[in-house]
PDB file of C-alpha atoms in Angstrom:
ATOM      1  CA  UNK A1095     -54.706 123.329-127.700  1.00 91.00           C
ATOM      2  CA  UNK A1096     -55.252 120.034-125.769  1.00 93.00           C
ATOM      3  CA  UNK A1097     -55.790 118.214-129.091  1.00 94.00           C
ATOM      4  CA  UNK A1098     -52.624 119.737-130.593  1.00 94.00           C
ATOM      5  CA  UNK A1099     -50.501 118.917-127.503  1.00 94.00           C
ATOM      6  CA  UNK A1100     -51.904 115.364-127.400  1.00 95.00           C
ATOM      7  CA  UNK A1101     -51.095 114.791-131.049  1.00 93.00           C
ATOM      8  CA  UNK A1102     -47.545 116.035-130.466  1.00 93.00           C
ATOM      9  CA  UNK A1103     -46.960 113.947-127.363  1.00 93.00           C
ATOM     10  CA  UNK A1104     -48.464 110.918-128.984  1.00 92.00           C
ATOM     11  CA  UNK A1105     -45.638 110.891-131.559  1.00 88.00           C
ATOM     12  CA  UNK A1106     -43.587 107.751-131.079  1.00 85.00           C
ATOM     13  CA  UNK A1107     -40.446 109.458-132.346  1.00 84.00           C
ATOM     14  CA  UNK A1108     -40.612 112.395-129.992  1.00 87.00           C
ATOM     15  CA  UNK A1109     -37.836 112.247-127.385  1.00 89.00           C
ATOM     16  CA  UNK A1110     -38.616 113.113-123.770  1.00 90.00           C
ATOM     17  CA  UNK A1111     -42.341 112.786-124.306  1.00 89.00           C
ATOM     18  CA  UNK A1112     -42.869 111.218-120.843  1.00 89.00           C
ATOM     19  CA  UNK A1113     -41.225 114.231-119.214  1.00 92.00           C
ATOM     20  CA  UNK A1114     -43.177 116.578-121.413  1.00 91.00           C
ATOM     21  CA  UNK A1115     -46.471 114.929-120.460  1.00 91.00           C
ATOM     22  CA  UNK A1116     -45.604 115.274-116.804  1.00 91.00           C
ATOM     23  CA  UNK A1117     -44.657 118.904-117.113  1.00 92.00           C
ATOM     24  CA  UNK A1118     -47.821 119.782-118.987  1.00 92.00           C
ATOM     25  CA  UNK A1119     -50.033 117.958-116.529  1.00 93.00           C
ATOM     26  CA  UNK A1120     -48.325 119.219-113.282  1.00 92.00           C
ATOM     27  CA  UNK A1121     -49.981 122.675-113.247  1.00 91.00           C
ATOM     28  CA  UNK A1122     -53.416 120.999-112.957  1.00 90.00           C
ATOM     29  CA  UNK A1123     -52.516 119.718-109.490  1.00 91.00           C
ATOM     30  CA  UNK A1124     -51.674 123.199-108.274  1.00 90.00           C
ATOM     31  CA  UNK A1125     -54.694 124.777-106.479  1.00 91.00           C
ATOM     32  CA  UNK A1126     -56.334 127.324-108.777  1.00 88.00           C
ATOM     33  CA  UNK A1127     -55.974 130.300-106.425  1.00 90.00           C
ATOM     34  CA  UNK A1128     -52.273 129.526-105.903  1.00 93.00           C
ATOM     35  CA  UNK A1129     -51.796 129.283-109.647  1.00 92.00           C
ATOM     36  CA  UNK A1130     -53.536 132.622-110.203  1.00 92.00           C
ATOM     37  CA  UNK A1131     -51.231 134.270-107.646  1.00 92.00           C
ATOM     38  CA  UNK A1132     -48.237 132.752-109.459  1.00 93.00           C
ATOM     39  CA  UNK A1133     -49.401 134.273-112.723  1.00 94.00           C
ATOM     40  CA  UNK A1134     -50.154 137.587-110.997  1.00 93.00           C
ATOM     41  CA  UNK A1135     -46.429 137.703-110.217  1.00 93.00           C
ATOM     42  CA  UNK A1136     -45.359 136.615-113.657  1.00 94.00           C
ATOM     43  CA  UNK A1137     -47.590 139.120-115.453  1.00 93.00           C
ATOM     44  CA  UNK A1138     -46.799 142.000-113.120  1.00 92.00           C
ATOM     45  CA  UNK A1139     -46.039 144.969-115.437  1.00 90.00           C
ATOM     46  CA  UNK A1140     -43.257 146.225-113.107  1.00 89.00           C
ATOM     47  CA  UNK A1141     -41.657 143.183-111.511  1.00 90.00           C
ATOM     48  CA  UNK A1142     -42.893 140.241-113.616  1.00 93.00           C
ATOM     49  CA  UNK A1143     -40.168 138.231-115.293  1.00 92.00           C
ATOM     50  CA  UNK A1144     -41.912 138.440-118.713  1.00 94.00           C
ATOM     51  CA  UNK A1145     -41.615 142.255-118.846  1.00 94.00           C
ATOM     52  CA  UNK A1146     -38.181 142.116-117.266  1.00 94.00           C
ATOM     53  CA  UNK A1147     -37.059 139.737-119.991  1.00 94.00           C
ATOM     54  CA  UNK A1148     -38.531 141.907-122.722  1.00 93.00           C
ATOM     55  CA  UNK A1149     -36.801 144.991-121.346  1.00 93.00           C
ATOM     56  CA  UNK A1150     -33.546 143.070-121.074  1.00 94.00           C
ATOM     57  CA  UNK A1151     -33.884 142.189-124.800  1.00 93.00           C
ATOM     58  CA  UNK A1152     -34.113 145.867-125.658  1.00 93.00           C
ATOM     59  CA  UNK A1153     -37.850 146.736-125.464  1.00 92.00           C
ATOM     60  CA  UNK A1154     -38.383 150.259-124.048  1.00 92.00           C
ATOM     61  CA  UNK A1155     -39.966 150.079-120.615  1.00 88.00           C
ATOM     62  CA  UNK A1156     -42.757 152.389-121.766  1.00 88.00           C
ATOM     63  CA  UNK A1157     -43.705 149.844-124.478  1.00 91.00           C
ATOM     64  CA  UNK A1158     -43.799 146.784-122.221  1.00 92.00           C
ATOM     65  CA  UNK A1159     -47.262 145.267-121.991  1.00 94.00           C
ATOM     66  CA  UNK A1160     -49.416 146.255-119.035  1.00 93.00           C
ATOM     67  CA  UNK A1161     -50.927 142.754-118.939  1.00 95.00           C
ATOM     68  CA  UNK A1162     -53.742 142.471-116.329  1.00 93.00           C
ATOM     69  CA  UNK A1163     -53.701 146.238-115.683  1.00 91.00           C
ATOM     70  CA  UNK A1164     -54.177 147.170-119.353  1.00 93.00           C
ATOM     71  CA  UNK A1165     -57.500 147.159-121.237  1.00 94.00           C
ATOM     72  CA  UNK A1166     -55.615 146.065-124.334  1.00 93.00           C
ATOM     73  CA  UNK A1167     -53.695 143.180-122.722  1.00 95.00           C
ATOM     74  CA  UNK A1168     -56.042 141.853-120.026  1.00 95.00           C
ATOM     75  CA  UNK A1169     -57.776 139.406-122.311  1.00 95.00           C
ATOM     76  CA  UNK A1170     -54.554 137.973-123.764  1.00 95.00           C
ATOM     77  CA  UNK A1171     -53.392 137.678-120.160  1.00 95.00           C
ATOM     78  CA  UNK A1172     -56.450 135.647-119.246  1.00 95.00           C
ATOM     79  CA  UNK A1173     -55.941 133.415-122.326  1.00 94.00           C
ATOM     80  CA  UNK A1174     -52.381 132.733-121.249  1.00 92.00           C
ATOM     81  CA  UNK A1175     -53.500 131.951-117.691  1.00 93.00           C
ATOM     82  CA  UNK A1176     -56.259 129.639-119.145  1.00 91.00           C
ATOM     83  CA  UNK A1177     -53.540 127.598-120.913  1.00 90.00           C
ATOM     84  CA  UNK A1178     -52.069 126.856-117.489  1.00 88.00           C
ATOM     85  CA  UNK A1179     -54.805 124.187-117.042  1.00 86.00           C
ATOM     86  CA  UNK A1180     -54.544 122.628-120.427  1.00 92.00           C
ATOM     87  CA  UNK A1181     -52.912 119.484-118.979  1.00 93.00           C
ATOM     88  CA  UNK A1182     -56.140 117.805-117.874  1.00 93.00           C
ATOM     89  CA  UNK A1183     -57.982 117.859-121.219  1.00 95.00           C
ATOM     90  CA  UNK A1184     -54.653 117.014-122.942  1.00 95.00           C
ATOM     91  CA  UNK A1185     -54.242 113.868-120.867  1.00 94.00           C
ATOM     92  CA  UNK A1186     -57.808 112.794-121.615  1.00 95.00           C
ATOM     93  CA  UNK A1187     -57.310 113.418-125.301  1.00 96.00           C
ATOM     94  CA  UNK A1188     -54.012 111.549-125.254  1.00 95.00           C
ATOM     95  CA  UNK A1189     -55.747 108.561-123.753  1.00 94.00           C
ATOM     96  CA  UNK A1190     -58.293 108.714-126.536  1.00 94.00           C
ATOM     97  CA  UNK A1191     -55.574 108.846-129.156  1.00 95.00           C
ATOM     98  CA  UNK A1192     -53.818 105.857-127.748  1.00 93.00           C
ATOM     99  CA  UNK A1193     -57.107 103.909-127.880  1.00 92.00           C
ATOM    100  CA  UNK A1194     -57.410 104.253-131.706  1.00 93.00           C
ATOM    101  CA  UNK A1195     -56.785 100.856-133.289  1.00 92.00           C
ATOM    102  CA  UNK A1196     -53.512 100.897-135.317  1.00 91.00           C
ATOM    103  CA  UNK A1197     -55.205  98.648-137.912  1.00 93.00           C
ATOM    104  CA  UNK A1198     -57.248 101.618-139.038  1.00 93.00           C
ATOM    105  CA  UNK A1199     -54.045 103.607-139.771  1.00 92.00           C
ATOM    106  CA  UNK A1200     -52.546 100.647-141.617  1.00 93.00           C
ATOM    107  CA  UNK A1201     -55.716 100.374-143.754  1.00 94.00           C
ATOM    108  CA  UNK A1202     -55.636 104.167-144.464  1.00 93.00           C
ATOM    109  CA  UNK A1203     -52.011 103.933-145.493  1.00 92.00           C
ATOM    110  CA  UNK A1204     -52.704 101.022-147.827  1.00 93.00           C
ATOM    111  CA  UNK A1205     -55.460 103.155-149.385  1.00 92.00           C
ATOM    112  CA  UNK A1206     -52.972 105.948-150.016  1.00 93.00           C
ATOM    113  CA  UNK A1207     -54.107 108.404-147.382  1.00 93.00           C
ATOM    114  CA  UNK A1208     -51.664 111.137-146.319  1.00 94.00           C
ATOM    115  CA  UNK A1209     -51.227 112.289-142.710  1.00 91.00           C
ATOM    116  CA  UNK A1210     -53.986 114.920-142.928  1.00 94.00           C
ATOM    117  CA  UNK A1211     -56.455 112.424-144.513  1.00 95.00           C
ATOM    118  CA  UNK A1212     -55.571 109.869-141.861  1.00 94.00           C
ATOM    119  CA  UNK A1213     -56.232 112.384-139.115  1.00 95.00           C
ATOM    120  CA  UNK A1214     -59.520 113.657-140.525  1.00 94.00           C
ATOM    121  CA  UNK A1215     -60.944 110.250-141.535  1.00 93.00           C
ATOM    122  CA  UNK A1216     -59.519 108.031-138.775  1.00 94.00           C
ATOM    123  CA  UNK A1217     -58.172 109.957-135.781  1.00 95.00           C
ATOM    124  CA  UNK A1218     -60.814 112.628-135.496  1.00 95.00           C
ATOM    125  CA  UNK A1219     -63.895 110.317-135.784  1.00 94.00           C
ATOM    126  CA  UNK A1220     -62.389 107.859-133.238  1.00 95.00           C
ATOM    127  CA  UNK A1221     -61.603 110.523-130.654  1.00 96.00           C
ATOM    128  CA  UNK A1222     -64.653 112.677-131.345  1.00 96.00           C
ATOM    129  CA  UNK A1223     -66.421 111.449-128.105  1.00 96.00           C
ATOM    130  CA  UNK A1224     -63.382 112.610-126.114  1.00 96.00           C
ATOM    131  CA  UNK A1225     -63.370 115.993-127.873  1.00 96.00           C
ATOM    132  CA  UNK A1226     -67.128 116.294-127.231  1.00 97.00           C
ATOM    133  CA  UNK A1227     -66.545 115.529-123.522  1.00 96.00           C
ATOM    134  CA  UNK A1228     -63.856 118.166-123.208  1.00 96.00           C
ATOM    135  CA  UNK A1229     -66.013 120.624-125.170  1.00 96.00           C
ATOM    136  CA  UNK A1230     -68.931 120.129-122.686  1.00 96.00           C
ATOM    137  CA  UNK A1231     -66.734 120.557-119.641  1.00 94.00           C
ATOM    138  CA  UNK A1232     -64.942 123.569-121.141  1.00 93.00           C
ATOM    139  CA  UNK A1233     -68.214 125.242-122.093  1.00 95.00           C
ATOM    140  CA  UNK A1234     -69.724 124.853-118.685  1.00 94.00           C
ATOM    141  CA  UNK A1235     -66.480 126.058-117.057  1.00 92.00           C
ATOM    142  CA  UNK A1236     -66.479 129.189-119.222  1.00 93.00           C
ATOM    143  CA  UNK A1237     -70.134 129.951-118.214  1.00 95.00           C
ATOM    144  CA  UNK A1238     -68.958 129.777-114.615  1.00 93.00           C
ATOM    145  CA  UNK A1239     -65.875 131.972-115.160  1.00 94.00           C
ATOM    146  CA  UNK A1240     -65.327 133.923-111.956  1.00 94.00           C
ATOM    147  CA  UNK A1241     -62.360 133.042-109.758  1.00 92.00           C
ATOM    148  CA  UNK A1242     -59.565 134.410-111.989  1.00 93.00           C
ATOM    149  CA  UNK A1243     -60.982 137.980-112.452  1.00 94.00           C
ATOM    150  CA  UNK A1244     -61.972 138.017-108.792  1.00 93.00           C
ATOM    151  CA  UNK A1245     -58.418 137.168-107.609  1.00 91.00           C
ATOM    152  CA  UNK A1246     -56.515 139.182-110.216  1.00 91.00           C
ATOM    153  CA  UNK A1247     -58.672 142.241-110.579  1.00 89.00           C
ATOM    154  CA  UNK A1248     -60.521 142.261-107.207  1.00 88.00           C
ATOM    155  CA  UNK A1249     -63.844 141.503-108.919  1.00 90.00           C
ATOM    156  CA  UNK A1250     -64.492 145.210-109.576  1.00 91.00           C
ATOM    157  CA  UNK A1251     -64.252 145.022-113.348  1.00 93.00           C
ATOM    158  CA  UNK A1252     -60.926 146.751-113.581  1.00 92.00           C
ATOM    159  CA  UNK A1253     -59.302 147.839-115.809  1.00 93.00           C
ATOM    160  CA  UNK A1254     -62.016 149.933-117.339  1.00 93.00           C
ATOM    161  CA  UNK A1255     -64.806 147.403-116.770  1.00 94.00           C
ATOM    162  CA  UNK A1256     -63.194 144.834-119.084  1.00 95.00           C
ATOM    163  CA  UNK A1257     -63.307 142.112-116.429  1.00 95.00           C
ATOM    164  CA  UNK A1258     -66.908 142.632-115.259  1.00 95.00           C
ATOM    165  CA  UNK A1259     -67.938 139.177-116.479  1.00 96.00           C
ATOM    166  CA  UNK A1260     -71.470 137.878-115.898  1.00 96.00           C
ATOM    167  CA  UNK A1261     -70.564 135.854-112.822  1.00 96.00           C
ATOM    168  CA  UNK A1262     -68.549 138.683-111.341  1.00 96.00           C
ATOM    169  CA  UNK A1263     -71.530 141.006-111.593  1.00 96.00           C
ATOM    170  CA  UNK A1264     -73.807 138.239-110.298  1.00 96.00           C
ATOM    171  CA  UNK A1265     -71.748 137.884-107.127  1.00 95.00           C
ATOM    172  CA  UNK A1266     -71.537 141.641-106.687  1.00 94.00           C
ATOM    173  CA  UNK A1267     -75.330 141.825-107.029  1.00 95.00           C
ATOM    174  CA  UNK A1268     -75.718 139.274-104.206  1.00 94.00           C
ATOM    175  CA  UNK A1269     -72.915 140.308-101.815  1.00 92.00           C
ATOM    176  CA  UNK A1270     -72.211 143.982-102.566  1.00 91.00           C
ATOM    177  CA  UNK A1271     -75.536 145.377-103.642  1.00 94.00           C
ATOM    178  CA  UNK A1272     -77.527 142.856-101.558  1.00 95.00           C
ATOM    179  CA  UNK A1273     -80.145 142.666-104.312  1.00 96.00           C
ATOM    180  CA  UNK A1274     -81.202 139.054-103.787  1.00 95.00           C
ATOM    181  CA  UNK A1275     -84.160 138.965-106.180  1.00 96.00           C
ATOM    182  CA  UNK A1276     -82.179 140.319-109.101  1.00 96.00           C
ATOM    183  CA  UNK A1277     -79.216 138.118-108.220  1.00 96.00           C
ATOM    184  CA  UNK A1278     -81.460 135.040-108.131  1.00 96.00           C
ATOM    185  CA  UNK A1279     -82.952 135.963-111.494  1.00 97.00           C
ATOM    186  CA  UNK A1280     -79.420 136.252-112.952  1.00 97.00           C
ATOM    187  CA  UNK A1281     -78.461 132.866-111.494  1.00 97.00           C
ATOM    188  CA  UNK A1282     -81.584 131.279-113.077  1.00 97.00           C
ATOM    189  CA  UNK A1283     -80.725 132.964-116.366  1.00 97.00           C
ATOM    190  CA  UNK A1284     -77.191 131.521-116.171  1.00 97.00           C
ATOM    191  CA  UNK A1285     -78.627 128.062-115.551  1.00 97.00           C
ATOM    192  CA  UNK A1286     -81.017 128.395-118.530  1.00 97.00           C
ATOM    193  CA  UNK A1287     -78.216 129.593-120.769  1.00 97.00           C
ATOM    194  CA  UNK A1288     -75.976 126.693-119.852  1.00 96.00           C
ATOM    195  CA  UNK A1289     -78.891 124.232-120.345  1.00 97.00           C
ATOM    196  CA  UNK A1290     -79.777 125.608-123.764  1.00 97.00           C
ATOM    197  CA  UNK A1291     -76.194 125.524-125.067  1.00 97.00           C
ATOM    198  CA  UNK A1292     -75.680 121.976-123.658  1.00 96.00           C
ATOM    199  CA  UNK A1293     -78.830 120.758-125.355  1.00 97.00           C
ATOM    200  CA  UNK A1294     -77.688 122.340-128.653  1.00 97.00           C
ATOM    201  CA  UNK A1295     -74.270 120.596-128.342  1.00 96.00           C
ATOM    202  CA  UNK A1296     -75.947 117.234-127.602  1.00 96.00           C
ATOM    203  CA  UNK A1297     -78.417 117.636-130.513  1.00 97.00           C
ATOM    204  CA  UNK A1298     -75.716 118.569-133.028  1.00 97.00           C
ATOM    205  CA  UNK A1299     -73.301 115.885-131.728  1.00 95.00           C
ATOM    206  CA  UNK A1300     -75.001 113.250-133.901  1.00 92.00           C
ATOM    207  CA  UNK A1301     -73.527 115.063-136.952  1.00 94.00           C
ATOM    208  CA  UNK A1302     -69.934 114.817-135.920  1.00 94.00           C
ATOM    209  CA  UNK A1303     -69.425 112.545-132.877  1.00 95.00           C
ATOM    210  CA  UNK A1304     -68.891 108.884-133.730  1.00 93.00           C
ATOM    211  CA  UNK A1305     -69.408 106.068-131.244  1.00 88.00           C
ATOM    212  CA  UNK A1306     -67.908 102.748-132.147  1.00 74.00           C
ATOM    213  CA  UNK A1307     -70.463  99.984-132.227  1.00 63.00           C
ATOM    214  CA  UNK A1308     -73.357 102.400-132.569  1.00 63.00           C
ATOM    215  CA  UNK A1309     -76.075 101.367-135.037  1.00 52.00           C
ATOM    216  CA  UNK A1310     -76.226 103.511-138.184  1.00 49.00           C
TER     217      UNK A1310
END
């Protein structure tokens, strides 16, 4: 999503792109807890404006999504909330796109490359370090996923245990069950998991991340 938005907002012919960049980035300056409370109101199955709009358009009230209170809709709800913070990676990716030399696009055009070929053979390699950077930060953030289910669903795994993520259970082990030894073991396991995945990403990066000026 950050890459798609950055490509769209990097279009020179797009009108209002400065305003669009600002609007997409603004949510990132809202404190996370405040943003979660905002989405809690938006996704409320009874009073949220999304369901109110759907009902106003003719959807029966009984068919309106339950969002964060439904086992079927809680994960789509979390995905929607996650897109709230897409502005930061988008801005970083946009900066990477604007740093791609235009001479490379001119050379690709002379060689007869279409837009997809230009993206895959010029744009992607040149911004691959930026994508890799966003990938590492996103991966570490996902491994530490806790605050949103804690605020929205009280950290008790509701509805139906669907939001009992690893970190939620880790904190409950420490603070609710007071099982310090097991909680510490879980924390060490989390650290090891993050370390292993990070090492794998760095090892495989040499196959797809291109650094200009690097010896080959």
